[in-house]
Amino acid sequence: MAKKSIGYIKLIWTCPRCATRNPGPNKFCNGCGAPQPEDVQFEQPAEADLIKDSAELARAKAGPDIHCPYCGGRNPAGVKFCGACGGDLAQGKARQAGRVVGAYRAPSGATRPCPACGTPNPLTSLKCSNCGSALPAAEAPSPAAPARAPSAKTPLLIGGVAAALCLVAAVVLGFLFFQRDERPGIVESVAWERTIEIERFGPVEHQDWEDEVPAGASALSCEIEYRTTQDDPAPVATEVCGTPYTVDEGSGFGEVVQDCTYRVYEQMCTYTVEEWAVSDTRRSTGTDLNPQWPAVSLGSDDERRGGEHETFTVTLRSDGDALAYAPESAAEFAAFAMGSEWTVTVNGLGAIVAVEPAR
Ligand SMILES: [Zn+2]
Ligand SMILES: [Zn+2]
Ligand SMILES: [Zn+2]
């Protein structure tokens, strides 16, 4: 899936000493002045504006902050020496990045009252715009409860029962298939059919994607159709994106991203190619033991003989049943004289497995 960047937001961190919620990039707590601890986890506000300021954007994209190995101070990515103690940051530990913070919510205009003075403040604010009091965490407005996946228990049960029944059926069928029963049989009737295809050289219509149409083909028409779904954008495609979510950048900022796929549309073309194709079939049939090929006369140079096919059927009367048998060749067929006696091997499903002359 393609990851599409929507922008960056400022995350927040909560001071473990005084519980003040601070803007992510702040190194020190706005409430008590304590340094931001190394292990504090960034969160996102209930709603957040995308950053527009270019200096802040550059910081957001710089990468995870580095904690000084000597004093623990927090330094932005790319800095060589600690801003607090001057220590070499080469051995410093970069903050963890890449964690999904949660679904991103753009400002909706919703407000909540300041607990100190009652002034309504947008959900994006950490401080009251009127009295400056710290505002507690806001609940994200939830427009709809997430749809719960349907219970999988019932389909599983039905599936299990169906699988058991299938197994029983397979065992019974297998038993019948391999069961053998020898019976006497007398040839009651015979039949044969022989066909010869006539092929004609001419335009034949095909359909393919535009890039698969063969070189010498004449295109008739093309229509745009859905072809495939892929990770990368294409000239004609519909973008299908999931819910935007925020990823911790390790710098007090979060990147808002969306996973997208692309439904690609391309030209499906109808075209013709000059080639041989079956245009007619000549047929001969009979109910004796002398199969014949049909007479074929070709009309012109653009006609030729195509495939030849033959089928033979013998009906044997056995204990009042009519059993059908299909000899594989004209030579085998020729032995089934009317009224001749045979030993027929039948399986449990009533199909003939073998036919031998009666001893
Ligand atoms: Zn604090
Ligand atoms: Zn330091
Ligand atoms: Zn206030």
XYZ file of C-alpha atoms in Angstrom, residues 15-196:
182
model
C 4.401 16.082 32.614
C 4.657 13.135 35.069
C 5.359 15.602 37.930
C 2.476 18.074 37.589
C 0.237 16.518 34.888
C 0.426 19.626 32.668
C -0.099 18.868 29.007
C 2.707 20.441 26.959
C 3.273 20.963 23.245
C 5.395 18.080 21.871
C 8.470 20.122 20.873
C 8.722 21.766 24.356
C 11.855 20.605 26.203
C 10.561 21.773 29.565
C 7.172 21.591 31.279
C 5.088 24.761 31.007
C 3.629 24.050 34.452
C 6.602 23.175 36.682
C 9.690 23.661 34.479
C 10.824 20.010 34.777
C 12.692 18.659 31.719
C 10.795 16.377 29.422
C 11.692 12.825 30.500
C 13.253 10.510 27.935
C 10.558 7.855 28.283
C 7.500 10.116 28.033
C 5.109 8.989 25.351
C 3.804 11.527 22.852
C 0.069 11.677 22.297
C -2.022 13.634 19.892
C -4.631 16.188 20.910
C -8.304 15.326 20.327
C -8.116 17.573 17.277
C -5.080 19.164 15.656
C -4.298 21.715 12.956
C -1.813 20.765 10.247
C 1.391 22.816 10.629
C 1.770 25.632 8.096
C 4.822 27.467 9.494
C 7.847 26.514 7.360
C 10.380 26.610 10.236
C 8.196 24.277 12.303
C 7.652 22.035 9.271
C 11.422 21.738 8.797
C 11.784 20.695 12.451
C 8.937 18.208 12.102
C 10.656 16.565 9.134
C 14.163 16.582 10.661
C 13.785 13.181 12.354
C 13.814 11.945 15.943
C 15.395 14.027 18.714
C 18.577 12.826 20.397
C 18.928 12.544 24.148
C 22.325 13.535 25.540
C 24.249 10.506 26.918
C 25.661 12.714 29.739
C 22.817 14.886 31.031
C 19.752 13.352 29.336
C 18.903 16.712 27.715
C 16.786 16.666 24.625
C 18.409 17.900 21.377
C 16.977 18.221 17.885
C 18.224 15.834 15.172
C 21.408 16.936 13.370
C 22.963 18.728 16.353
C 26.492 17.498 17.301
C 26.802 18.836 20.865
C 24.301 18.955 23.690
C 22.597 22.324 24.106
C 22.485 21.868 27.888
C 25.927 20.489 28.836
C 27.948 20.680 25.598
C 28.531 16.885 25.587
C 29.220 15.012 22.359
C 25.949 13.589 21.037
C 27.620 10.909 18.849
C 26.694 8.272 21.477
C 23.296 9.870 22.153
C 20.142 7.833 21.886
C 17.609 8.847 19.232
C 14.017 8.871 20.407
C 11.860 6.081 19.163
C 9.839 6.998 16.072
C 7.298 5.296 13.846
C 4.686 4.395 16.453
C 1.103 4.933 15.302
C -0.383 7.428 17.732
C -3.984 7.037 16.557
C -6.538 8.216 14.035
C -6.062 11.854 13.066
C -8.850 14.378 13.568
C -8.886 17.764 11.867
C -10.360 20.713 13.811
C -14.165 20.423 13.770
C -14.968 23.733 15.431
C -16.148 21.909 18.566
C -15.344 23.591 21.892
C -15.217 22.746 25.596
C -15.516 25.135 28.550
C -12.451 26.158 30.602
C -12.754 24.521 34.060
C -11.575 27.786 35.703
C -13.537 30.523 33.896
C -16.011 28.680 31.661
C -14.783 30.244 28.404
C -15.340 27.867 25.483
C -11.999 26.783 23.939
C -11.443 24.765 20.766
C -10.394 21.125 21.231
C -7.004 22.007 19.698
C -6.047 24.333 22.628
C -3.910 23.320 25.598
C -4.436 26.643 27.430
C -7.538 28.780 28.020
C -7.606 31.744 25.652
C -9.191 33.912 28.393
C -7.461 33.067 31.710
C -4.480 30.968 30.599
C -5.425 27.951 32.751
C -4.236 24.555 31.563
C -7.080 22.719 29.878
C -7.631 19.021 30.609
C -7.536 16.419 27.843
C -10.586 16.587 25.606
C -12.548 13.587 24.435
C -12.492 13.284 20.676
C -16.051 13.676 19.394
C -17.068 10.211 18.213
C -19.598 10.512 15.403
C -20.317 6.801 15.197
C -19.385 3.692 17.129
C -17.104 1.503 15.083
C -19.020 -1.257 13.378
C -18.440 -4.537 15.134
C -17.451 -7.504 13.044
C -20.236 -10.111 12.891
C -19.787 -13.136 15.113
C -17.822 -15.858 13.369
C -19.166 -18.692 15.544
C -22.250 -19.655 13.517
C -20.518 -19.816 10.087
C -17.752 -21.879 11.714
C -20.269 -24.379 13.077
C -22.089 -24.648 9.730
C -18.722 -25.002 7.992
C -17.721 -27.827 10.338
C -20.968 -29.751 9.786
C -20.700 -29.243 6.003
C -17.103 -30.496 6.033
C -18.110 -33.623 8.000
C -20.987 -34.367 5.568
C -18.634 -33.885 2.598
C -16.178 -36.344 4.141
C -18.928 -38.978 4.671
C -20.159 -38.473 1.086
C -16.603 -38.821 -0.248
C -16.072 -42.080 1.687
C -19.392 -43.535 0.418
C -18.685 -42.457 -3.180
C -15.146 -43.858 -2.984
C -16.515 -47.167 -1.712
C -19.101 -47.363 -4.524
C -16.494 -46.267 -7.085
C -14.155 -49.118 -6.194
C -16.887 -51.785 -5.757
C -16.864 -54.345 -8.620
C -19.712 -56.498 -9.940
C -19.479 -58.822 -12.972
C -22.643 -59.326 -15.046
C -23.473 -60.969 -18.370
C -24.515 -58.593 -21.180
C -25.863 -58.902 -24.743
C -25.279 -56.227 -27.410
C -28.654 -54.632 -28.049
C -27.690 -51.675 -30.245
C -24.631 -49.816 -31.578
C -24.146 -46.263 -32.850
C -21.303 -44.156 -34.253
C -20.693 -40.562 -35.169
C -17.777 -39.083 -37.144
C -17.206 -35.374 -37.729
C -14.730 -33.301 -39.729
